[in-house]
PDB file of C-alpha atoms in Angstrom:
ATOM      1  CA  MET E   1      47.394  16.954 -15.915  1.00 45.00           C
ATOM      2  CA  SER E   2      48.667  20.233 -16.003  1.00 52.00           C
ATOM      3  CA  THR E   3      50.101  22.697 -13.350  1.00 62.00           C
ATOM      4  CA  ILE E   4      46.959  24.123 -11.233  1.00 65.00           C
ATOM      5  CA  PRO E   5      46.684  27.874 -10.903  1.00 70.00           C
ATOM      6  CA  PRO E   6      47.271  29.246  -7.679  1.00 77.00           C
ATOM      7  CA  GLU E   7      43.936  30.579  -7.879  1.00 76.00           C
ATOM      8  CA  LEU E   8      42.488  27.315  -8.392  1.00 73.00           C
ATOM      9  CA  LEU E   9      44.681  25.834  -5.218  1.00 78.00           C
ATOM     10  CA  LYS E  10      42.809  28.960  -3.060  1.00 81.00           C
ATOM     11  CA  LYS E  11      39.621  27.433  -4.349  1.00 79.00           C
ATOM     12  CA  ILE E  12      40.132  24.304  -3.561  1.00 83.00           C
ATOM     13  CA  ARG E  13      41.367  25.043  -0.135  1.00 82.00           C
ATOM     14  CA  ARG E  14      38.641  27.469   0.483  1.00 81.00           C
ATOM     15  CA  ILE E  15      35.897  24.407   0.025  1.00 84.00           C
ATOM     16  CA  GLU E  16      38.240  22.166   1.918  1.00 83.00           C
ATOM     17  CA  ILE E  17      37.672  24.679   5.151  1.00 83.00           C
ATOM     18  CA  GLN E  18      34.132  25.560   4.797  1.00 78.00           C
ATOM     19  CA  THR E  19      32.567  21.659   3.565  1.00 82.00           C
ATOM     20  CA  HIS E  20      35.114  19.839   6.178  1.00 77.00           C
ATOM     21  CA  ARG E  21      33.422  22.293   8.843  1.00 76.00           C
ATOM     22  CA  LEU E  22      29.726  21.698   7.626  1.00 79.00           C
ATOM     23  CA  ALA E  23      30.780  17.522   7.158  1.00 80.00           C
ATOM     24  CA  ALA E  24      32.336  17.704  11.412  1.00 77.00           C
ATOM     25  CA  ASP E  25      29.352  20.047  12.618  1.00 69.00           C
ATOM     26  CA  LEU E  26      26.335  19.091  10.798  1.00 63.00           C
ATOM     27  CA  LEU E  27      26.415  16.020   8.888  1.00 66.00           C
ATOM     28  CA  ALA E  28      28.563  13.546  10.660  1.00 60.00           C
ATOM     29  CA  GLY E  29      25.866  12.207  13.337  1.00 66.00           C
ATOM     30  CA  GLN E  30      23.059  12.054  10.278  1.00 73.00           C
ATOM     31  CA  TYR E  31      25.402  10.331   8.070  1.00 74.00           C
ATOM     32  CA  LEU E  32      25.588   7.972  10.595  1.00 68.00           C
ATOM     33  CA  SER E  33      22.428   7.479  11.378  1.00 69.00           C
ATOM     34  CA  VAL E  34      21.315   7.576   7.523  1.00 73.00           C
ATOM     35  CA  PHE E  35      23.734   5.239   6.096  1.00 75.00           C
ATOM     36  CA  LYS E  36      25.207   3.083   8.459  1.00 57.00           C
ATOM     37  CA  GLY E  37      23.472  -0.099   8.596  1.00 52.00           C
ATOM     38  CA  ARG E  38      22.283  -0.065   5.113  1.00 51.00           C
ATOM     39  CA  GLY E  39      24.886  -2.284   3.684  1.00 50.00           C
ATOM     40  CA  MET E  40      24.514  -5.242   5.534  1.00 55.00           C
ATOM     41  CA  ASP E  41      25.819  -8.817   5.041  1.00 57.00           C
ATOM     42  CA  PHE E  42      23.722 -12.418   5.567  1.00 58.00           C
ATOM     43  CA  GLU E  43      25.208 -14.070   8.518  1.00 62.00           C
ATOM     44  CA  GLU E  44      22.954 -16.658   9.722  1.00 77.00           C
ATOM     45  CA  VAL E  45      19.462 -17.786  10.452  1.00 83.00           C
ATOM     46  CA  ARG E  46      18.364 -18.618  14.468  1.00 84.00           C
ATOM     47  CA  GLU E  47      15.700 -19.190  16.842  1.00 87.00           C
ATOM     48  CA  TYR E  48      13.000 -16.178  17.324  1.00 83.00           C
ATOM     49  CA  GLN E  49      14.311 -14.449  20.330  1.00 83.00           C
ATOM     50  CA  PRO E  50      11.760 -11.809  22.539  1.00 82.00           C
ATOM     51  CA  GLY E  51      13.048  -8.354  20.792  1.00 75.00           C
ATOM     52  CA  ASP E  52      13.806  -9.539  17.255  1.00 78.00           C
ATOM     53  CA  GLU E  53      12.198  -7.661  14.434  1.00 76.00           C
ATOM     54  CA  VAL E  54       8.993  -9.263  13.155  1.00 79.00           C
ATOM     55  CA  LYS E  55      10.249  -8.051   9.608  1.00 77.00           C
ATOM     56  CA  ARG E  56      13.522 -10.387  10.127  1.00 79.00           C
ATOM     57  CA  ILE E  57      11.497 -13.825  10.075  1.00 87.00           C
ATOM     58  CA  ASP E  58      12.238 -16.283   7.739  1.00 86.00           C
ATOM     59  CA  TRP E  59       9.193 -18.163   7.018  1.00 89.00           C
ATOM     60  CA  ASN E  60      10.351 -20.486   4.508  1.00 88.00           C
ATOM     61  CA  VAL E  61      12.382 -21.963   7.530  1.00 85.00           C
ATOM     62  CA  SER E  62      10.019 -20.886  10.429  1.00 86.00           C
ATOM     63  CA  ALA E  63       7.758 -23.536   8.621  1.00 89.00           C
ATOM     64  CA  ARG E  64      10.279 -26.451   8.029  1.00 86.00           C
ATOM     65  CA  MET E  65      11.438 -25.729  11.881  1.00 85.00           C
ATOM     66  CA  ASP E  66       7.779 -25.426  13.358  1.00 86.00           C
ATOM     67  CA  ASN E  67       9.131 -22.710  15.253  1.00 88.00           C
ATOM     68  CA  PRO E  68       9.953 -18.824  13.979  1.00 89.00           C
ATOM     69  CA  HIS E  69      13.641 -18.185  12.924  1.00 87.00           C
ATOM     70  CA  VAL E  70      14.794 -14.908  11.839  1.00 84.00           C
ATOM     71  CA  LYS E  71      17.707 -13.690   9.389  1.00 79.00           C
ATOM     72  CA  VAL E  72      20.788 -12.188  11.269  1.00 71.00           C
ATOM     73  CA  PHE E  73      22.777  -9.903   9.285  1.00 61.00           C
ATOM     74  CA  ARG E  74      26.100  -8.345  10.203  1.00 56.00           C
ATOM     75  CA  GLU E  75      26.405  -4.835   9.217  1.00 54.00           C
ATOM     76  CA  GLU E  76      29.522  -3.937   7.019  1.00 56.00           C
ATOM     77  CA  ARG E  77      32.531  -2.016   8.787  1.00 61.00           C
ATOM     78  CA  GLU E  78      32.931   0.144   5.298  1.00 76.00           C
ATOM     79  CA  LEU E  79      30.594   1.627   2.822  1.00 86.00           C
ATOM     80  CA  THR E  80      31.472   2.895  -0.563  1.00 92.00           C
ATOM     81  CA  VAL E  81      30.371   6.201  -1.047  1.00 94.00           C
ATOM     82  CA  MET E  82      30.110   6.639  -5.219  1.00 97.00           C
ATOM     83  CA  ILE E  83      29.817  10.693  -6.458  1.00 97.00           C
ATOM     84  CA  LEU E  84      28.798  11.305  -9.923  1.00 98.00           C
ATOM     85  CA  VAL E  85      29.089  14.703 -11.210  1.00 97.00           C
ATOM     86  CA  ASP E  86      27.936  16.245 -14.255  1.00 96.00           C
ATOM     87  CA  LEU E  87      30.381  18.410 -16.411  1.00 95.00           C
ATOM     88  CA  SER E  88      28.295  19.414 -19.384  1.00 93.00           C
ATOM     89  CA  ALA E  89      28.290  22.708 -20.729  1.00 90.00           C
ATOM     90  CA  SER E  90      25.403  23.771 -19.010  1.00 87.00           C
ATOM     91  CA  CYS E  91      26.492  23.134 -15.637  1.00 89.00           C
ATOM     92  CA  ASP E  92      29.287  26.444 -16.119  1.00 86.00           C
ATOM     93  CA  LEU E  93      26.415  28.462 -15.938  1.00 80.00           C
ATOM     94  CA  GLY E  94      26.301  30.678 -12.781  1.00 76.00           C
ATOM     95  CA  SER E  95      24.802  34.567 -12.243  1.00 74.00           C
ATOM     96  CA  SER E  96      25.373  34.641  -8.558  1.00 70.00           C
ATOM     97  CA  ASN E  97      28.721  34.139  -6.800  1.00 77.00           C
ATOM     98  CA  GLN E  98      29.383  30.393  -8.196  1.00 85.00           C
ATOM     99  CA  SER E  99      28.705  28.541 -11.115  1.00 89.00           C
ATOM    100  CA  LYS E 100      26.539  25.014 -10.945  1.00 90.00           C
ATOM    101  CA  ARG E 101      30.001  23.018 -11.217  1.00 91.00           C
ATOM    102  CA  GLU E 102      31.652  24.964  -8.141  1.00 90.00           C
ATOM    103  CA  LEU E 103      28.167  24.338  -6.121  1.00 91.00           C
ATOM    104  CA  MET E 104      28.698  20.372  -7.168  1.00 91.00           C
ATOM    105  CA  ALA E 105      32.381  20.532  -6.002  1.00 90.00           C
ATOM    106  CA  GLU E 106      31.399  22.297  -2.557  1.00 90.00           C
ATOM    107  CA  VAL E 107      28.180  19.763  -1.826  1.00 92.00           C
ATOM    108  CA  ALA E 108      30.482  16.584  -3.380  1.00 92.00           C
ATOM    109  CA  SER E 109      33.099  17.769  -0.988  1.00 90.00           C
ATOM    110  CA  VAL E 110      30.677  17.854   2.188  1.00 90.00           C
ATOM    111  CA  MET E 111      29.496  14.364   1.330  1.00 90.00           C
ATOM    112  CA  ALA E 112      32.916  13.179   0.959  1.00 90.00           C
ATOM    113  CA  PHE E 113      34.498  14.435   4.289  1.00 89.00           C
ATOM    114  CA  SER E 114      31.136  13.347   5.740  1.00 87.00           C
ATOM    115  CA  ALA E 115      32.201   9.644   4.298  1.00 87.00           C
ATOM    116  CA  ILE E 116      35.659   9.684   5.341  1.00 86.00           C
ATOM    117  CA  ARG E 117      35.161  10.925   8.555  1.00 82.00           C
ATOM    118  CA  ASN E 118      33.169   7.598   8.920  1.00 82.00           C
ATOM    119  CA  SER E 119      35.972   5.501   7.521  1.00 84.00           C
ATOM    120  CA  ASP E 120      34.059   4.910   4.298  1.00 89.00           C
ATOM    121  CA  ARG E 121      35.826   5.163   0.558  1.00 93.00           C
ATOM    122  CA  VAL E 122      34.707   8.067  -1.932  1.00 95.00           C
ATOM    123  CA  GLY E 123      34.804   7.196  -5.394  1.00 97.00           C
ATOM    124  CA  LEU E 124      34.227   9.742  -8.233  1.00 97.00           C
ATOM    125  CA  ILE E 125      32.515   9.411 -11.981  1.00 98.00           C
ATOM    126  CA  LEU E 126      32.642  12.483 -13.947  1.00 97.00           C
ATOM    127  CA  PHE E 127      30.322  12.354 -17.045  1.00 97.00           C
ATOM    128  CA  THR E 128      28.929  14.605 -19.939  1.00 96.00           C
ATOM    129  CA  ASP E 129      27.302  13.165 -22.770  1.00 95.00           C
ATOM    130  CA  GLN E 130      30.143  10.309 -22.216  1.00 97.00           C
ATOM    131  CA  VAL E 131      32.092   9.332 -18.977  1.00 97.00           C
ATOM    132  CA  GLU E 132      35.100  11.724 -18.672  1.00 97.00           C
ATOM    133  CA  LYS E 133      36.886  10.323 -15.323  1.00 96.00           C
ATOM    134  CA  TYR E 134      36.847   7.452 -13.127  1.00 97.00           C
ATOM    135  CA  VAL E 135      38.718   7.719  -9.492  1.00 97.00           C
ATOM    136  CA  PRO E 136      38.036   4.290  -8.020  1.00 96.00           C
ATOM    137  CA  PRO E 137      37.074   4.418  -3.923  1.00 96.00           C
ATOM    138  CA  GLY E 138      39.666   5.813  -1.823  1.00 95.00           C
ATOM    139  CA  LYS E 139      39.948   7.092   1.771  1.00 92.00           C
ATOM    140  CA  GLY E 140      41.928   9.864   3.165  1.00 90.00           C
ATOM    141  CA  ARG E 141      42.046  13.959   3.309  1.00 87.00           C
ATOM    142  CA  THR E 142      44.685  13.510   0.222  1.00 90.00           C
ATOM    143  CA  HIS E 143      42.177  11.576  -1.825  1.00 93.00           C
ATOM    144  CA  VAL E 144      39.055  14.228  -1.015  1.00 90.00           C
ATOM    145  CA  LEU E 145      41.438  17.312  -2.333  1.00 89.00           C
ATOM    146  CA  ARG E 146      41.897  14.898  -5.737  1.00 91.00           C
ATOM    147  CA  VAL E 147      37.899  14.136  -5.933  1.00 92.00           C
ATOM    148  CA  ILE E 148      37.120  18.263  -5.356  1.00 90.00           C
ATOM    149  CA  ARG E 149      40.124  18.957  -8.267  1.00 90.00           C
ATOM    150  CA  GLU E 150      38.748  16.756 -10.498  1.00 92.00           C
ATOM    151  CA  ILE E 151      35.529  18.293 -10.681  1.00 91.00           C
ATOM    152  CA  LEU E 152      36.720  21.712 -10.694  1.00 86.00           C
ATOM    153  CA  PHE E 153      39.713  21.771 -12.889  1.00 88.00           C
ATOM    154  CA  SER E 154      38.781  18.926 -15.654  1.00 90.00           C
ATOM    155  CA  GLU E 155      38.280  19.673 -19.036  1.00 91.00           C
ATOM    156  CA  PRO E 156      35.835  17.808 -20.241  1.00 94.00           C
ATOM    157  CA  ALA E 157      35.725  16.424 -23.861  1.00 94.00           C
ATOM    158  CA  GLY E 158      31.875  16.495 -24.312  1.00 93.00           C
ATOM    159  CA  ARG E 159      29.308  19.108 -23.884  1.00 90.00           C
ATOM    160  CA  GLY E 160      25.929  17.425 -23.757  1.00 91.00           C
ATOM    161  CA  THR E 161      24.850  15.250 -20.857  1.00 93.00           C
ATOM    162  CA  ASP E 162      23.942  11.728 -20.847  1.00 96.00           C
ATOM    163  CA  ILE E 163      22.780  10.393 -17.321  1.00 96.00           C
ATOM    164  CA  PRO E 164      22.618   6.581 -18.396  1.00 96.00           C
ATOM    165  CA  VAL E 165      26.110   6.311 -19.639  1.00 97.00           C
ATOM    166  CA  ALA E 166      27.458   7.266 -16.401  1.00 97.00           C
ATOM    167  CA  LEU E 167      24.859   4.983 -14.640  1.00 97.00           C
ATOM    168  CA  ASN E 168      25.448   2.042 -16.766  1.00 96.00           C
ATOM    169  CA  TYR E 169      29.456   2.854 -16.057  1.00 97.00           C
ATOM    170  CA  LEU E 170      28.787   2.895 -12.440  1.00 97.00           C
ATOM    171  CA  ASN E 171      27.178  -0.321 -12.475  1.00 96.00           C
ATOM    172  CA  GLN E 172      30.034  -1.986 -14.509  1.00 96.00           C
ATOM    173  CA  VAL E 173      32.722  -0.779 -12.327  1.00 97.00           C
ATOM    174  CA  VAL E 174      31.335  -0.815  -8.673  1.00 95.00           C
ATOM    175  CA  LYS E 175      29.787  -4.530  -8.234  1.00 90.00           C
ATOM    176  CA  LYS E 176      29.155  -4.271  -4.467  1.00 88.00           C
ATOM    177  CA  ARG E 177      25.764  -1.912  -2.760  1.00 88.00           C
ATOM    178  CA  SER E 178      26.888   1.818  -2.135  1.00 92.00           C
ATOM    179  CA  ILE E 179      25.650   4.962  -1.602  1.00 93.00           C
ATOM    180  CA  VAL E 180      25.515   7.033  -4.873  1.00 96.00           C
ATOM    181  CA  PHE E 181      25.039  10.782  -5.034  1.00 96.00           C
ATOM    182  CA  LEU E 182      24.066  11.706  -8.511  1.00 97.00           C
ATOM    183  CA  ILE E 183      24.776  15.380  -8.535  1.00 96.00           C
ATOM    184  CA  SER E 184      23.364  17.121 -12.225  1.00 95.00           C
ATOM    185  CA  ASP E 185      21.188  20.036 -13.578  1.00 92.00           C
ATOM    186  CA  PHE E 186      19.203  16.926 -14.959  1.00 93.00           C
ATOM    187  CA  LEU E 187      18.591  19.393 -17.937  1.00 87.00           C
ATOM    188  CA  SER E 188      18.271  16.047 -20.260  1.00 86.00           C
ATOM    189  CA  SER E 189      15.419  13.311 -20.596  1.00 85.00           C
ATOM    190  CA  GLY E 190      15.356   9.477 -21.620  1.00 89.00           C
ATOM    191  CA  PHE E 191      17.148   8.218 -18.050  1.00 93.00           C
ATOM    192  CA  GLU E 192      14.110   7.041 -16.492  1.00 91.00           C
ATOM    193  CA  ARG E 193      14.853   3.263 -16.855  1.00 93.00           C
ATOM    194  CA  SER E 194      18.679   4.013 -15.988  1.00 94.00           C
ATOM    195  CA  LEU E 195      17.842   5.430 -12.309  1.00 94.00           C
ATOM    196  CA  LYS E 196      15.141   2.729 -11.406  1.00 93.00           C
ATOM    197  CA  ALA E 197      17.784   0.188 -12.283  1.00 94.00           C
ATOM    198  CA  THR E 198      20.742   1.814 -10.642  1.00 96.00           C
ATOM    199  CA  ASN E 199      18.546   2.469  -7.646  1.00 94.00           C
ATOM    200  CA  GLN E 200      17.451  -1.439  -7.220  1.00 92.00           C
ATOM    201  CA  ARG E 201      21.527  -2.108  -6.570  1.00 93.00           C
ATOM    202  CA  HIS E 202      22.587   0.945  -4.873  1.00 94.00           C
ATOM    203  CA  ASP E 203      21.262   3.500  -2.741  1.00 92.00           C
ATOM    204  CA  LEU E 204      20.729   6.471  -5.047  1.00 95.00           C
ATOM    205  CA  ILE E 205      20.331  10.112  -4.290  1.00 95.00           C
ATOM    206  CA  ALA E 206      19.750  12.636  -6.816  1.00 96.00           C
ATOM    207  CA  MET E 207      21.105  16.113  -6.199  1.00 96.00           C
ATOM    208  CA  ILE E 208      20.039  18.930  -9.100  1.00 94.00           C
ATOM    209  CA  ALA E 209      21.769  21.698  -9.203  1.00 93.00           C
ATOM    210  CA  ARG E 210      20.242  25.021 -10.541  1.00 89.00           C
ATOM    211  CA  ASP E 211      20.934  28.675 -11.193  1.00 86.00           C
ATOM    212  CA  GLN E 212      18.271  31.613 -10.646  1.00 79.00           C
ATOM    213  CA  ARG E 213      18.602  32.794 -14.331  1.00 76.00           C
ATOM    214  CA  GLU E 214      17.008  28.801 -15.092  1.00 74.00           C
ATOM    215  CA  HIS E 215      13.993  29.826 -13.007  1.00 69.00           C
ATOM    216  CA  ARG E 216      13.224  33.502 -14.213  1.00 71.00           C
ATOM    217  CA  LEU E 217      14.479  35.947 -16.504  1.00 69.00           C
ATOM    218  CA  PRO E 218      15.588  39.348 -15.805  1.00 64.00           C
ATOM    219  CA  ASN E 219      13.340  42.261 -17.400  1.00 59.00           C
ATOM    220  CA  VAL E 220      16.591  43.504 -19.172  1.00 63.00           C
ATOM    221  CA  GLY E 221      14.980  43.934 -22.854  1.00 70.00           C
ATOM    222  CA  TRP E 222      16.126  41.780 -25.703  1.00 72.00           C
ATOM    223  CA  ILE E 223      18.492  39.312 -24.871  1.00 64.00           C
ATOM    224  CA  THR E 224      19.971  36.331 -26.903  1.00 67.00           C
ATOM    225  CA  LEU E 225      20.007  33.135 -25.187  1.00 63.00           C
ATOM    226  CA  GLU E 226      22.391  30.254 -26.282  1.00 60.00           C
ATOM    227  CA  ASP E 227      21.877  26.801 -25.224  1.00 61.00           C
ATOM    228  CA  ALA E 228      25.416  25.935 -23.939  1.00 54.00           C
ATOM    229  CA  GLU E 229      25.745  22.358 -24.962  1.00 63.00           C
ATOM    230  CA  THR E 230      23.595  22.423 -28.470  1.00 67.00           C
ATOM    231  CA  GLY E 231      24.776  25.904 -29.308  1.00 65.00           C
ATOM    232  CA  GLU E 232      20.865  26.419 -30.302  1.00 71.00           C
ATOM    233  CA  ILE E 233      20.629  30.728 -30.566  1.00 74.00           C
ATOM    234  CA  LEU E 234      17.187  32.131 -29.465  1.00 72.00           C
ATOM    235  CA  GLU E 235      15.895  35.911 -28.959  1.00 78.00           C
ATOM    236  CA  VAL E 236      13.768  36.607 -26.075  1.00 71.00           C
ATOM    237  CA  ASN E 237      12.168  40.104 -25.428  1.00 71.00           C
ATOM    238  CA  THR E 238      12.115  39.957 -21.484  1.00 70.00           C
ATOM    239  CA  SER E 239      10.648  42.946 -20.919  1.00 77.00           C
ATOM    240  CA  ASN E 240       7.050  41.273 -22.082  1.00 74.00           C
ATOM    241  CA  PRO E 241       5.928  39.969 -18.763  1.00 78.00           C
ATOM    242  CA  ARG E 242       3.604  37.046 -20.727  1.00 82.00           C
ATOM    243  CA  ILE E 243       7.481  35.732 -21.976  1.00 73.00           C
ATOM    244  CA  ARG E 244       8.857  35.758 -18.186  1.00 75.00           C
ATOM    245  CA  ASP E 245       5.976  34.460 -16.687  1.00 79.00           C
ATOM    246  CA  GLU E 246       5.620  31.617 -19.014  1.00 80.00           C
ATOM    247  CA  PHE E 247       9.066  31.044 -18.842  1.00 74.00           C
ATOM    248  CA  ALA E 248       8.999  31.124 -14.974  1.00 73.00           C
ATOM    249  CA  LYS E 249       6.040  28.347 -15.193  1.00 83.00           C
ATOM    250  CA  ARG E 250       7.752  26.395 -17.779  1.00 81.00           C
ATOM    251  CA  THR E 251      10.687  26.186 -15.413  1.00 79.00           C
ATOM    252  CA  ARG E 252       8.360  24.725 -12.514  1.00 82.00           C
ATOM    253  CA  ASN E 253       6.729  22.388 -14.402  1.00 84.00           C
ATOM    254  CA  GLN E 254       9.942  21.027 -15.326  1.00 85.00           C
ATOM    255  CA  LEU E 255      11.164  20.748 -11.676  1.00 85.00           C
ATOM    256  CA  ASN E 256       7.697  19.163 -10.344  1.00 88.00           C
ATOM    257  CA  GLN E 257       7.853  16.942 -13.056  1.00 90.00           C
ATOM    258  CA  LEU E 258      11.480  15.755 -12.234  1.00 91.00           C
ATOM    259  CA  THR E 259      10.432  15.699  -8.472  1.00 91.00           C
ATOM    260  CA  ARG E 260       7.573  13.451  -9.071  1.00 91.00           C
ATOM    261  CA  GLN E 261       9.697  11.024 -11.438  1.00 91.00           C
ATOM    262  CA  PHE E 262      12.201  10.617  -8.469  1.00 93.00           C
ATOM    263  CA  SER E 263       9.322   9.744  -6.025  1.00 90.00           C
ATOM    264  CA  LYS E 264       7.601   7.465  -8.303  1.00 89.00           C
ATOM    265  CA  ALA E 265      11.348   5.492  -8.715  1.00 90.00           C
ATOM    266  CA  ASN E 266      11.442   5.545  -4.632  1.00 90.00           C
ATOM    267  CA  ILE E 267      14.750   7.887  -5.036  1.00 94.00           C
ATOM    268  CA  ASP E 268      15.139  10.545  -2.631  1.00 93.00           C
ATOM    269  CA  SER E 269      16.206  14.004  -4.454  1.00 94.00           C
ATOM    270  CA  ILE E 270      17.112  17.276  -2.995  1.00 93.00           C
ATOM    271  CA  GLN E 271      17.600  20.535  -5.009  1.00 92.00           C
ATOM    272  CA  LEU E 272      19.977  22.855  -4.965  1.00 92.00           C
ATOM    273  CA  ASN E 273      20.873  26.603  -5.853  1.00 90.00           C
ATOM    274  CA  THR E 274      23.838  28.406  -6.777  1.00 89.00           C
ATOM    275  CA  ASP E 275      22.400  31.639  -4.846  1.00 84.00           C
ATOM    276  CA  ARG E 276      21.523  30.046  -1.606  1.00 86.00           C
ATOM    277  CA  ASP E 277      23.219  28.620   1.519  1.00 86.00           C
ATOM    278  CA  PHE E 278      23.229  24.756   0.589  1.00 89.00           C
ATOM    279  CA  SER E 279      24.301  23.610   4.469  1.00 86.00           C
ATOM    280  CA  ARG E 280      20.482  24.341   5.844  1.00 86.00           C
ATOM    281  CA  THR E 281      19.078  22.332   2.891  1.00 89.00           C
ATOM    282  CA  ILE E 282      21.138  19.213   3.067  1.00 88.00           C
ATOM    283  CA  ARG E 283      20.685  19.197   6.435  1.00 86.00           C
ATOM    284  CA  LEU E 284      16.880  19.151   6.205  1.00 87.00           C
ATOM    285  CA  PHE E 285      17.176  16.427   4.131  1.00 88.00           C
ATOM    286  CA  PHE E 286      19.127  14.081   5.781  1.00 85.00           C
ATOM    287  CA  GLU E 287      16.859  15.099   8.912  1.00 84.00           C
ATOM    288  CA  THR E 288      13.943  14.061   6.855  1.00 85.00           C
ATOM    289  CA  ARG E 289      15.518  11.126   5.442  1.00 83.00           C
ATOM    290  CA  ASN E 290      16.513   9.781   9.013  1.00 78.00           C
ATOM    291  CA  ARG E 291      12.864  10.124  10.562  1.00 78.00           C
ATOM    292  CA  ARG E 292      11.534   8.212   7.786  1.00 77.00           C
ATOM    293  CA  ARG E 293      13.804   5.424   8.017  1.00 67.00           C
ATOM    294  CA  ALA E 294      13.071   5.345  11.694  1.00 64.00           C
ATOM    295  CA  LYS E 295       9.104   4.566  11.182  1.00 63.00           C
TER     296      LYS E 295
END
């Protein structure tokens, strides 16, 4: 890798300061309550005691022993957090203060700093229509800074998006059940089966990164749109309100369909936008997930 330009070093440092504070102030406790205890190792079966959870009863053993027995699990002291980041060409889009790629780097760093504050390991997979880079799980500030640097500075060979390729690679290299943050704009298709298969092996959370220009067209007359991944060119008259309305409606339908797809596969999802502060969105997401888990 070549020398990192000074402006990029400043950007990495800015992201570290902002996201480290967010991880400390907003997410540390929520991360602990939401994810700790998810990684459990079976330890033994013992007789039921008052206060034991009914769902822990091992009915087969209870039937053989003629009295209730429960499974006892030991919480893993260390979890693995895997962050999968989409570096396809469409993620370079950004019509406000940052691109989707920069947003992804900030969100990934919040998750990473939250993990290392709780002594967990963090790994990274960058992908396009192929796996671009794999950073094995590690700990510490230096490791997290490498994760941020790789997301911002890596120059991908591919331009398209192939989510199944990334998920299949994850399942090959990470055998132990892990927390997986899949960060992408999800401007692709055909990944339903891979999502379900991965969620059965890991705790998968989908983070949808979008830009405001993907939600609505500005009224600026004729413009030329180019698909960043395929190179397809399209001329559009944005002065036509019907075209703007159809564009916005189609985008809403796509996002709704994507959200339903995640819900059907029992995968939690969260939508992030380049023109909005993501801290409140992520905090509400963690709070909702925590309440649901407590039921």
